[in-house]
mmCIF file of C-alpha atoms (C1' of nucleotides) in Angstrom:
data_model
loop_
_atom_site.group_PDB
_atom_site.id
_atom_site.type_symbol
_atom_site.label_atom_id
_atom_site.label_comp_id
_atom_site.label_asym_id
_atom_site.label_seq_id
_atom_site.Cartn_x
_atom_site.Cartn_y
_atom_site.Cartn_z
ATOM 1 C CA UNK A 1 -203.276 -65.420 67.479
ATOM 2 C CA UNK A 2 -201.768 -68.603 66.576
ATOM 3 C CA UNK A 3 -203.655 -69.396 63.678
ATOM 4 C CA UNK A 4 -206.524 -72.192 64.452
ATOM 5 C CA UNK A 5 -205.559 -75.644 62.808
ATOM 6 C CA UNK A 6 -207.447 -77.599 60.918
ATOM 7 C CA UNK A 7 -205.822 -80.489 60.796
ATOM 8 C CA UNK A 8 -207.713 -82.163 63.323
ATOM 9 C CA UNK A 9 -211.023 -81.098 61.862
ATOM 10 C CA UNK A 10 -213.463 -84.035 60.617
ATOM 11 C CA UNK A 11 -214.668 -81.875 57.569
ATOM 12 C CA UNK A 12 -212.389 -83.583 54.396
ATOM 13 C CA UNK A 13 -212.446 -79.714 53.198
ATOM 14 C CA UNK A 14 -211.095 -78.313 55.739
ATOM 15 C CA UNK A 15 -208.546 -80.945 55.844
ATOM 16 C CA UNK A 16 -207.435 -80.123 52.451
ATOM 17 C CA UNK A 17 -207.378 -76.370 53.533
ATOM 18 C CA UNK A 18 -205.407 -77.378 56.160
ATOM 19 C CA UNK A 19 -202.879 -78.825 53.713
ATOM 20 C CA UNK A 20 -202.586 -76.120 51.302
ATOM 21 C CA UNK A 21 -205.232 -73.559 52.247
ATOM 22 C CA UNK A 22 -202.872 -70.813 52.840
ATOM 23 C CA UNK A 23 -202.284 -67.597 49.945
ATOM 24 C CA UNK A 24 -199.528 -69.182 48.175
ATOM 25 C CA UNK A 25 -199.397 -72.706 48.384
ATOM 26 C CA UNK A 26 -201.979 -73.599 45.577
ATOM 27 C CA UNK A 27 -200.546 -71.222 43.526
ATOM 28 C CA UNK A 28 -196.994 -72.605 43.505
ATOM 29 C CA UNK A 29 -198.529 -76.388 43.245
ATOM 30 C CA UNK A 30 -200.372 -74.503 39.832
ATOM 31 C CA UNK A 31 -196.921 -73.776 38.716
ATOM 32 C CA UNK A 32 -195.404 -77.044 40.102
ATOM 33 C CA UNK A 33 -197.815 -78.550 37.781
ATOM 34 C CA UNK A 34 -197.141 -76.273 34.589
ATOM 35 C CA UNK A 35 -193.168 -77.794 34.860
ATOM 36 C CA UNK A 36 -191.950 -75.294 36.711
ATOM 37 C CA UNK A 37 -189.231 -77.065 39.449
ATOM 38 C CA UNK A 38 -186.844 -74.486 40.421
ATOM 39 C CA UNK A 39 -186.805 -71.783 43.505
ATOM 40 C CA UNK A 40 -185.940 -69.121 41.240
ATOM 41 C CA UNK A 41 -188.683 -70.170 38.543
ATOM 42 C CA UNK A 42 -191.122 -69.977 41.283
ATOM 43 C CA UNK A 43 -189.873 -66.687 42.900
ATOM 44 C CA UNK A 44 -190.078 -65.023 39.539
ATOM 45 C CA UNK A 45 -193.412 -66.661 38.416
ATOM 46 C CA UNK A 46 -195.336 -65.434 41.809
ATOM 47 C CA UNK A 47 -193.614 -62.494 42.617
ATOM 48 C CA UNK A 48 -193.349 -63.457 46.285
ATOM 49 C CA UNK A 49 -190.835 -63.019 48.999
ATOM 50 C CA UNK A 50 -188.179 -65.462 49.167
ATOM 51 C CA UNK A 51 -188.725 -66.311 52.809
ATOM 52 C CA UNK A 52 -192.278 -66.670 52.152
ATOM 53 C CA UNK A 53 -191.362 -68.919 49.416
ATOM 54 C CA UNK A 54 -188.672 -71.000 51.460
ATOM 55 C CA UNK A 55 -191.341 -71.517 54.253
ATOM 56 C CA UNK A 56 -194.023 -72.904 51.725
ATOM 57 C CA UNK A 57 -191.744 -74.538 50.225
ATOM 58 C CA UNK A 58 -190.376 -76.412 52.999
ATOM 59 C CA UNK A 59 -194.280 -77.110 54.370
ATOM 60 C CA UNK A 60 -195.283 -78.188 51.040
ATOM 61 C CA UNK A 61 -192.202 -80.975 51.111
ATOM 62 C CA UNK A 62 -193.254 -81.928 54.962
ATOM 63 C CA UNK A 63 -196.602 -82.278 53.751
ATOM 64 C CA UNK A 64 -196.032 -84.724 51.041
ATOM 65 C CA UNK A 65 -197.171 -82.297 48.451
ATOM 66 C CA UNK A 66 -193.740 -81.688 46.992
ATOM 67 C CA UNK A 67 -190.821 -83.576 47.247
ATOM 68 C CA UNK A 68 -186.921 -82.474 46.298
ATOM 69 C CA UNK A 69 -185.348 -83.993 43.539
ATOM 70 C CA UNK A 70 -181.071 -83.570 43.035
ATOM 71 C CA UNK A 71 -180.913 -81.827 39.804
ATOM 72 C CA UNK A 72 -182.113 -82.284 36.114
ATOM 73 C CA UNK A 73 -179.894 -80.164 34.107
ATOM 74 C CA UNK A 74 -176.761 -81.476 36.115
ATOM 75 C CA UNK A 75 -176.479 -78.717 38.102
ATOM 76 C CA UNK A 76 -175.942 -79.269 42.413
ATOM 77 C CA UNK A 77 -178.740 -77.347 42.835
ATOM 78 C CA UNK A 78 -182.081 -79.174 44.024
ATOM 79 C CA UNK A 79 -185.636 -78.611 42.459
ATOM 80 C CA UNK A 80 -189.009 -79.066 43.563
ATOM 81 C CA UNK A 81 -191.428 -81.605 41.817
ATOM 82 C CA UNK A 82 -195.022 -82.539 42.788
ATOM 83 C CA UNK A 83 -195.337 -86.339 44.593
ATOM 84 C CA UNK A 84 -198.189 -87.938 43.351
ATOM 85 C CA UNK A 85 -200.316 -86.350 46.536
ATOM 86 C CA UNK A 86 -199.371 -83.540 44.654
ATOM 87 C CA UNK A 87 -200.198 -84.690 41.320
ATOM 88 C CA UNK A 88 -203.811 -85.221 42.791
ATOM 89 C CA UNK A 89 -204.677 -81.492 43.150
ATOM 90 C CA UNK A 90 -204.959 -81.050 39.604
ATOM 91 C CA UNK A 91 -208.697 -81.677 39.702
ATOM 92 C CA UNK A 92 -209.046 -78.103 42.416
ATOM 93 C CA UNK A 93 -207.025 -76.287 40.330
ATOM 94 C CA UNK A 94 -209.561 -77.056 37.274
ATOM 95 C CA UNK A 95 -212.117 -76.426 39.331
ATOM 96 C CA UNK A 96 -210.917 -72.915 40.630
ATOM 97 C CA UNK A 97 -209.728 -72.476 36.875
ATOM 98 C CA UNK A 98 -213.864 -73.154 35.283
ATOM 99 C CA UNK A 99 -215.175 -71.111 38.192
ATOM 100 C CA UNK A 100 -213.514 -68.038 37.395
ATOM 101 C CA UNK A 101 -214.189 -68.319 33.555
ATOM 102 C CA UNK A 102 -217.463 -69.150 34.423
ATOM 103 C CA UNK A 103 -218.415 -66.090 37.336
ATOM 104 C CA UNK A 104 -215.808 -63.815 36.712
ATOM 105 C CA UNK A 105 -216.613 -59.929 36.149
ATOM 106 C CA UNK A 106 -213.595 -59.495 33.864
ATOM 107 C CA UNK A 107 -213.510 -62.425 31.818
ATOM 108 C CA UNK A 108 -211.419 -60.799 29.134
ATOM 109 C CA UNK A 109 -208.553 -60.630 31.786
ATOM 110 C CA UNK A 110 -208.161 -64.294 31.471
ATOM 111 C CA UNK A 111 -204.911 -65.167 29.821
ATOM 112 C CA UNK A 112 -205.182 -68.717 29.150
ATOM 113 C CA UNK A 113 -208.109 -71.775 28.279
ATOM 114 C CA UNK A 114 -207.242 -75.540 29.455
ATOM 115 C CA UNK A 115 -207.213 -77.823 25.955
ATOM 116 C CA UNK A 116 -206.797 -81.135 25.709
ATOM 117 C CA UNK A 117 -203.296 -81.932 24.013
ATOM 118 C CA UNK A 118 -204.343 -84.128 21.516
ATOM 119 C CA UNK A 119 -207.048 -82.403 19.558
ATOM 120 C CA UNK A 120 -206.690 -78.914 21.216
ATOM 121 C CA UNK A 121 -209.779 -78.261 22.266
ATOM 122 C CA UNK A 122 -211.202 -76.803 25.331
ATOM 123 C CA UNK A 123 -212.112 -79.053 28.113
ATOM 124 C CA UNK A 124 -215.367 -79.543 29.622
ATOM 125 C CA UNK A 125 -216.558 -78.814 32.722
ATOM 126 C CA UNK A 126 -215.957 -80.864 35.413
ATOM 127 C CA UNK A 127 -218.807 -83.250 36.001
ATOM 128 C CA UNK A 128 -220.312 -84.713 39.370
ATOM 129 C CA UNK A 129 -221.960 -88.012 38.747
ATOM 130 C CA UNK A 130 -223.716 -90.662 40.841
ATOM 131 C CA UNK A 131 -222.708 -94.336 40.529
ATOM 132 C CA UNK A 132 -225.738 -94.544 37.569
ATOM 133 C CA UNK A 133 -224.146 -91.786 35.665
ATOM 134 C CA UNK A 134 -226.557 -89.012 36.338
ATOM 135 C CA UNK A 135 -224.968 -85.454 36.407
ATOM 136 C CA UNK A 136 -225.400 -83.789 39.876
ATOM 137 C CA UNK A 137 -225.871 -80.631 40.850
ATOM 138 C CA UNK A 138 -225.370 -79.422 44.600
ATOM 139 C CA UNK A 139 -229.166 -79.833 45.789
ATOM 140 C CA UNK A 140 -228.731 -83.436 44.228
ATOM 141 C CA UNK A 141 -226.123 -84.757 47.182
ATOM 142 C CA UNK A 142 -226.530 -85.067 50.867
ATOM 143 C CA UNK A 143 -223.305 -85.710 53.030
ATOM 144 C CA UNK A 144 -223.760 -89.360 55.207
ATOM 145 C CA UNK A 145 -221.909 -90.151 58.565
ATOM 146 C CA UNK A 146 -219.422 -92.461 57.030
ATOM 147 C CA UNK A 147 -219.886 -95.831 57.835
ATOM 148 C CA UNK A 148 -217.190 -97.058 60.621
ATOM 149 C CA UNK A 149 -214.349 -98.663 58.733
ATOM 150 C CA UNK A 150 -212.377 -101.274 60.872
ATOM 151 C CA UNK A 151 -212.839 -102.093 65.073
ATOM 152 C CA UNK A 152 -212.701 -99.362 67.515
ATOM 153 C CA UNK A 153 -210.645 -96.512 66.044
ATOM 154 C CA UNK A 154 -212.453 -93.300 67.784
ATOM 155 C CA UNK A 155 -209.965 -90.786 67.464
ATOM 156 C CA UNK A 156 -210.725 -87.587 68.684
ATOM 157 C CA UNK A 157 -213.896 -85.862 67.806
ATOM 158 C CA UNK B 1 -198.308 -58.759 55.635
ATOM 159 C CA UNK B 2 -200.095 -56.614 53.344
ATOM 160 C CA UNK B 3 -201.182 -59.550 51.692
ATOM 161 C CA UNK B 4 -200.319 -59.090 47.871
ATOM 162 C CA UNK B 5 -203.761 -59.223 45.353
ATOM 163 C CA UNK B 6 -203.779 -61.469 43.009
ATOM 164 C CA UNK B 7 -206.761 -59.917 41.792
ATOM 165 C CA UNK B 8 -205.352 -58.216 38.549
ATOM 166 C CA UNK B 9 -203.673 -61.683 37.360
ATOM 167 C CA UNK B 10 -204.363 -62.843 34.351
ATOM 168 C CA UNK B 11 -204.257 -66.710 35.904
ATOM 169 C CA UNK B 12 -207.963 -67.701 36.495
ATOM 170 C CA UNK B 13 -206.683 -69.995 39.460
ATOM 171 C CA UNK B 14 -205.059 -66.729 41.257
ATOM 172 C CA UNK B 15 -208.234 -64.426 40.411
ATOM 173 C CA UNK B 16 -210.241 -67.575 42.284
ATOM 174 C CA UNK B 17 -208.183 -67.491 45.280
ATOM 175 C CA UNK B 18 -207.985 -63.760 45.235
ATOM 176 C CA UNK B 19 -211.843 -64.289 45.848
ATOM 177 C CA UNK B 20 -211.988 -66.734 48.226
ATOM 178 C CA UNK B 21 -208.215 -68.169 48.803
ATOM 179 C CA UNK B 22 -207.728 -66.807 52.270
ATOM 180 C CA UNK B 23 -208.019 -68.914 55.413
ATOM 181 C CA UNK B 24 -211.699 -69.065 56.435
ATOM 182 C CA UNK B 25 -213.895 -68.248 52.846
ATOM 183 C CA UNK B 26 -214.176 -71.852 51.579
ATOM 184 C CA UNK B 27 -215.217 -72.710 54.738
ATOM 185 C CA UNK B 28 -218.102 -70.268 55.244
ATOM 186 C CA UNK B 29 -219.004 -71.103 51.721
ATOM 187 C CA UNK B 30 -218.822 -74.854 52.824
ATOM 188 C CA UNK B 31 -221.000 -74.069 55.678
ATOM 189 C CA UNK B 32 -223.627 -71.720 53.485
ATOM 190 C CA UNK B 33 -223.811 -74.401 51.474
ATOM 191 C CA UNK B 34 -224.912 -76.759 54.202
ATOM 192 C CA UNK B 35 -227.514 -74.874 54.875
ATOM 193 C CA UNK B 36 -226.473 -72.979 57.080
ATOM 194 C CA UNK B 37 -227.258 -68.663 57.221
ATOM 195 C CA UNK B 38 -227.335 -67.563 60.348
ATOM 196 C CA UNK B 39 -223.996 -65.177 61.759
ATOM 197 C CA UNK B 40 -223.982 -67.484 65.044
ATOM 198 C CA UNK B 41 -224.221 -70.395 63.030
ATOM 199 C CA UNK B 42 -221.309 -69.855 61.366
ATOM 200 C CA UNK B 43 -219.492 -68.612 64.380
ATOM 201 C CA UNK B 44 -220.669 -71.698 66.387
ATOM 202 C CA UNK B 45 -219.951 -73.766 63.699
ATOM 203 C CA UNK B 46 -216.320 -72.992 62.409
ATOM 204 C CA UNK B 47 -214.979 -71.301 65.899
ATOM 205 C CA UNK B 48 -213.703 -68.036 64.345
ATOM 206 C CA UNK B 49 -213.317 -65.024 66.043
ATOM 207 C CA UNK B 50 -216.237 -63.064 65.521
ATOM 208 C CA UNK B 51 -214.707 -60.072 64.165
ATOM 209 C CA UNK B 52 -213.106 -62.100 61.344
ATOM 210 C CA UNK B 53 -216.315 -63.412 60.782
ATOM 211 C CA UNK B 54 -217.725 -59.896 60.591
ATOM 212 C CA UNK B 55 -214.993 -59.270 57.746
ATOM 213 C CA UNK B 56 -215.071 -61.928 55.761
ATOM 214 C CA UNK B 57 -219.136 -62.060 55.507
ATOM 215 C CA UNK B 58 -218.489 -58.604 54.511
ATOM 216 C CA UNK B 59 -215.935 -59.129 51.796
ATOM 217 C CA UNK B 60 -217.684 -62.334 49.850
ATOM 218 C CA UNK B 61 -221.548 -60.243 50.192
ATOM 219 C CA UNK B 62 -219.027 -57.698 48.324
ATOM 220 C CA UNK B 63 -217.628 -59.954 46.205
ATOM 221 C CA UNK B 64 -220.896 -61.269 45.223
ATOM 222 C CA UNK B 65 -220.816 -64.580 46.805
ATOM 223 C CA UNK B 66 -223.167 -64.526 49.561
ATOM 224 C CA UNK B 67 -226.355 -62.080 50.003
ATOM 225 C CA UNK B 68 -227.723 -61.074 52.711
ATOM 226 C CA UNK B 69 -231.443 -61.957 52.566
ATOM 227 C CA UNK B 70 -234.088 -60.052 55.568
ATOM 228 C CA UNK B 71 -235.047 -62.930 57.640
ATOM 229 C CA UNK B 72 -236.599 -66.270 56.849
ATOM 230 C CA UNK B 73 -238.015 -67.541 60.519
ATOM 231 C CA UNK B 74 -239.539 -63.966 60.531
ATOM 232 C CA UNK B 75 -236.810 -62.466 63.185
ATOM 233 C CA UNK B 76 -235.755 -59.147 62.295
ATOM 234 C CA UNK B 77 -232.160 -60.214 61.601
ATOM 235 C CA UNK B 78 -230.684 -60.332 58.464
ATOM 236 C CA UNK B 79 -229.053 -64.148 56.942
ATOM 237 C CA UNK B 80 -226.757 -65.094 54.630
ATOM 238 C CA UNK B 81 -227.388 -66.696 51.828
ATOM 239 C CA UNK B 82 -225.296 -68.252 48.563
ATOM 240 C CA UNK B 83 -225.778 -66.244 45.187
ATOM 241 C CA UNK B 84 -225.524 -68.228 41.933
ATOM 242 C CA UNK B 85 -221.906 -67.400 41.950
ATOM 243 C CA UNK B 86 -221.114 -68.540 45.430
ATOM 244 C CA UNK B 87 -223.177 -71.905 44.218
ATOM 245 C CA UNK B 88 -220.851 -71.787 41.446
ATOM 246 C CA UNK B 89 -218.271 -73.037 44.033
ATOM 247 C CA UNK B 90 -219.611 -76.037 44.751
ATOM 248 C CA UNK B 91 -217.507 -78.387 42.486
ATOM 249 C CA UNK B 92 -214.554 -76.724 43.945
ATOM 250 C CA UNK B 93 -215.678 -77.959 47.572
ATOM 251 C CA UNK B 94 -216.518 -81.340 46.184
ATOM 252 C CA UNK B 95 -212.794 -81.303 44.419
ATOM 253 C CA UNK B 96 -211.108 -80.575 48.300
ATOM 254 C CA UNK B 97 -212.968 -83.367 49.321
ATOM 255 C CA UNK B 98 -212.304 -86.007 47.103
ATOM 256 C CA UNK B 99 -208.592 -84.704 47.053
ATOM 257 C CA UNK B 100 -208.658 -85.289 50.971
ATOM 258 C CA UNK B 101 -210.715 -89.012 50.901
ATOM 259 C CA UNK B 102 -207.921 -90.090 48.141
ATOM 260 C CA UNK B 103 -204.708 -88.951 49.918
ATOM 261 C CA UNK B 104 -205.227 -87.856 53.534
ATOM 262 C CA UNK B 105 -202.909 -89.590 56.059
ATOM 263 C CA UNK B 106 -205.596 -90.185 58.452
ATOM 264 C CA UNK B 107 -209.004 -91.204 56.506
ATOM 265 C CA UNK B 108 -210.450 -92.521 59.229
ATOM 266 C CA UNK B 109 -210.803 -89.122 60.993
ATOM 267 C CA UNK B 110 -213.039 -88.155 57.745
ATOM 268 C CA UNK B 111 -216.817 -87.723 58.995
ATOM 269 C CA UNK B 112 -218.750 -87.592 56.153
ATOM 270 C CA UNK B 113 -219.238 -89.047 52.870
ATOM 271 C CA UNK B 114 -221.227 -87.567 49.815
ATOM 272 C CA UNK B 115 -224.133 -89.600 48.123
ATOM 273 C CA UNK B 116 -226.584 -88.501 45.957
ATOM 274 C CA UNK B 117 -229.649 -87.522 47.469
ATOM 275 C CA UNK B 118 -231.522 -89.818 45.123
ATOM 276 C CA UNK B 119 -229.950 -93.408 45.747
ATOM 277 C CA UNK B 120 -227.945 -92.988 49.249
ATOM 278 C CA UNK B 121 -224.684 -93.850 46.896
ATOM 279 C CA UNK B 122 -221.362 -92.347 47.001
ATOM 280 C CA UNK B 123 -221.001 -90.140 44.255
ATOM 281 C CA UNK B 124 -218.298 -90.573 41.648
ATOM 282 C CA UNK B 125 -215.172 -88.579 41.332
ATOM 283 C CA UNK B 126 -215.072 -85.547 39.237
ATOM 284 C CA UNK B 127 -213.777 -86.625 36.146
ATOM 285 C CA UNK B 128 -212.444 -83.861 33.249
ATOM 286 C CA UNK B 129 -213.444 -84.736 29.852
ATOM 287 C CA UNK B 130 -212.343 -83.893 26.691
ATOM 288 C CA UNK B 131 -215.276 -82.706 23.876
ATOM 289 C CA UNK B 132 -215.159 -86.149 22.280
ATOM 290 C CA UNK B 133 -215.678 -87.661 25.671
ATOM 291 C CA UNK B 134 -212.281 -88.854 26.546
ATOM 292 C CA UNK B 135 -211.248 -88.631 30.297
ATOM 293 C CA UNK B 136 -208.120 -86.651 31.005
ATOM 294 C CA UNK B 137 -205.375 -86.253 33.748
ATOM 295 C CA UNK B 138 -203.114 -83.441 34.075
ATOM 296 C CA UNK B 139 -200.700 -84.626 31.552
ATOM 297 C CA UNK B 140 -203.791 -84.956 28.816
ATOM 298 C CA UNK B 141 -204.077 -81.207 28.527
ATOM 299 C CA UNK B 142 -202.376 -77.546 27.744
ATOM 300 C CA UNK B 143 -202.933 -74.062 28.452
ATOM 301 C CA UNK B 144 -203.488 -72.116 25.266
ATOM 302 C CA UNK B 145 -203.547 -68.643 25.002
ATOM 303 C CA UNK B 146 -207.132 -67.584 25.195
ATOM 304 C CA UNK B 147 -208.151 -66.693 21.245
ATOM 305 C CA UNK B 148 -209.265 -63.035 21.208
ATOM 306 C CA UNK B 149 -212.795 -62.310 21.397
ATOM 307 C CA UNK B 150 -214.370 -61.273 18.177
ATOM 308 C CA UNK B 151 -216.934 -58.396 18.634
ATOM 309 C CA UNK B 152 -219.688 -60.186 16.144
ATOM 310 C CA UNK B 153 -219.625 -63.950 17.194
ATOM 311 C CA UNK B 154 -221.467 -64.922 19.889
ATOM 312 C CA UNK B 155 -219.134 -65.436 23.196
ATOM 313 C CA UNK B 156 -217.624 -69.193 23.780
ATOM 314 C CA UNK B 157 -219.850 -71.819 25.213
ATOM 315 C "C1'" DC C 1 -239.505 -53.585 81.295
ATOM 316 C "C1'" DA C 2 -235.851 -56.220 82.866
ATOM 317 C "C1'" DA C 3 -232.835 -59.720 81.549
ATOM 318 C "C1'" DC C 4 -231.277 -62.341 78.103
ATOM 319 C "C1'" DG C 5 -229.546 -63.243 73.208
ATOM 320 C "C1'" DA C 6 -227.902 -62.026 68.598
ATOM 321 C "C1'" DA C 7 -224.809 -59.810 65.967
ATOM 322 C "C1'" DG C 8 -221.209 -57.128 65.870
ATOM 323 C "C1'" DT C 9 -217.468 -53.326 67.492
ATOM 324 C "C1'" DT C 10 -212.955 -52.235 69.981
ATOM 325 C "C1'" DT C 11 -208.593 -53.238 71.950
ATOM 326 C "C1'" DA C 12 -204.536 -55.305 72.889
ATOM 327 C "C1'" DA C 13 -201.438 -58.881 72.372
ATOM 328 C "C1'" DT C 14 -199.359 -62.153 69.205
ATOM 329 C "C1'" DA C 15 -198.477 -64.582 64.820
ATOM 330 C "C1'" DA C 16 -197.767 -64.026 59.638
ATOM 331 C "C1'" DT C 17 -196.165 -61.519 55.738
ATOM 332 C "C1'" DG C 18 -193.424 -58.331 53.020
ATOM 333 C "C1'" DC C 19 -189.389 -55.958 51.952
ATOM 334 C "C1'" DA C 20 -184.786 -55.217 51.904
ATOM 335 C "C1'" DA C 21 -179.929 -56.376 53.355
ATOM 336 C "C1'" DC C 22 -176.830 -60.088 53.557
ATOM 337 C "C1'" DC C 23 -174.947 -64.436 52.805
ATOM 338 C "C1'" DA C 24 -172.719 -68.996 51.348
ATOM 339 C "C1'" DA C 25 -172.137 -72.166 48.077
ATOM 340 C "C1'" DT C 26 -172.323 -72.617 42.519
ATOM 341 C "C1'" DT C 27 -171.715 -71.718 38.510
ATOM 342 C "C1'" DG C 28 -169.747 -69.075 34.161
ATOM 343 C "C1'" DG C 29 -166.363 -66.929 32.089
ATOM 344 C "C1'" DA C 30 -161.807 -64.796 30.453
ATOM 345 C "C1'" DT D 1 -157.561 -70.591 38.394
ATOM 346 C "C1'" DC D 2 -159.577 -66.685 39.967
ATOM 347 C "C1'" DC D 3 -163.566 -63.901 40.194
ATOM 348 C "C1'" DA D 4 -168.123 -61.924 39.237
ATOM 349 C "C1'" DA D 5 -172.756 -63.144 38.965
ATOM 350 C "C1'" DT D 6 -176.253 -66.573 39.977
ATOM 351 C "C1'" DT D 7 -178.809 -69.478 42.601
ATOM 352 C "C1'" DG D 8 -180.761 -70.349 46.945
ATOM 353 C "C1'" DG D 9 -181.407 -69.197 50.412
ATOM 354 C "C1'" DT D 10 -181.545 -66.237 55.843
ATOM 355 C "C1'" DT D 11 -181.951 -62.195 58.945
ATOM 356 C "C1'" DG D 12 -184.194 -57.889 60.725
ATOM 357 C "C1'" DC D 13 -187.093 -54.895 60.728
ATOM 358 C "C1'" DA D 14 -191.598 -52.460 59.708
ATOM 359 C "C1'" DT D 15 -196.203 -53.740 58.610
ATOM 360 C "C1'" DT D 16 -200.861 -56.406 58.521
ATOM 361 C "C1'" DA D 17 -204.036 -59.843 60.217
ATOM 362 C "C1'" DT D 18 -205.702 -62.616 63.549
ATOM 363 C "C1'" DT D 19 -207.390 -64.061 67.685
ATOM 364 C "C1'" DA D 20 -209.797 -63.743 72.484
ATOM 365 C "C1'" DA D 21 -211.905 -61.062 75.087
ATOM 366 C "C1'" DA D 22 -214.203 -57.484 76.974
ATOM 367 C "C1'" DC D 23 -217.611 -54.050 75.470
ATOM 368 C "C1'" DT D 24 -221.951 -52.357 72.840
ATOM 369 C "C1'" DT D 25 -225.839 -52.151 70.405
ATOM 370 C "C1'" DC D 26 -229.833 -53.930 69.317
ATOM 371 C "C1'" DG D 27 -234.159 -57.141 69.110
ATOM 372 C "C1'" DT D 28 -236.163 -60.942 71.535
ATOM 373 C "C1'" DT D 29 -238.651 -63.471 75.626
ATOM 374 C "C1'" DG D 30 -240.606 -63.557 80.477
#
DNA sequence: CAACGAAGTTTAATAATGCAACCAATTGGA
DNA sequence: TCCAATTGGTTGCATTATTAAACTTCGTTG
């Protein structure tokens, strides 16, 4: 079976999914972005098996999403915190959240809303803008082949 | 495996992942948003096993992301197209794409860039704004308990 | 109407997941 | 200081998912 790896794919969506596209990683990242850091915190919050959590944490560290830091409350245990690369996933979490807010069949089951810390008011929907400031929908965009950057650096197809 | 269902979770991120958080669904949705509609197109593009594709397509139809339409080129086969709920996933695809563009170790392997159809220029990064127009980062946001919905007042925007 | 292709289904092997039990090091407490 | 509980795992085993490939069932084509 050997779950097909998407790592070599040329599509950036696939490449992202290859890094954190499994069943648990994004939830771990969500928890981390909410300030959870300890193995036990993740395990209690997510309710996943500990061996799976071990595997996932290791993979996320390996891929540069999380890093382990020695302590924080003085104990000899280690903690898992987001790297900048991990913090960069935040917009994806927001997009997922907003999709549920808009399309879920049971919005009454959603417990939380995202607000800006200053005013406490709900944030606006993520907006995709053109360089001249127009709001773009899916139909207003296209994909173009990435212009070749440096010299000849043709990896695989 | 019995992949634990996230359907009943109160976190909107988990609820979204429950719908299309598996290994293939988002790629199928990506393909659909690029205009692919036929079983064979998806299979050829994604290179996944046909039985898996069958399962995934069925699940996505069941969950209201895709719908089957009778034809389009006159043949008696059916096609799979995005519903509005499915089109709503577009920002998530954009967010995934932009994360890879920013953080991938091998950006030279990314084949395409997203441009606005009018000008052909790259789109800007998704921006999260407060209601008064400030750009918000993860640290500028918090989660609040969703206010209980009043029956008489109108639903929130 | 025979052959071909599209769209699945079935089957069997293999890999990922979940659960529970186990274990070593750390910590807290008496 | 010594012991018990907690933390952070590891190990086995049963269960479920994924995969590739062979097989089926149509519709389409020559």
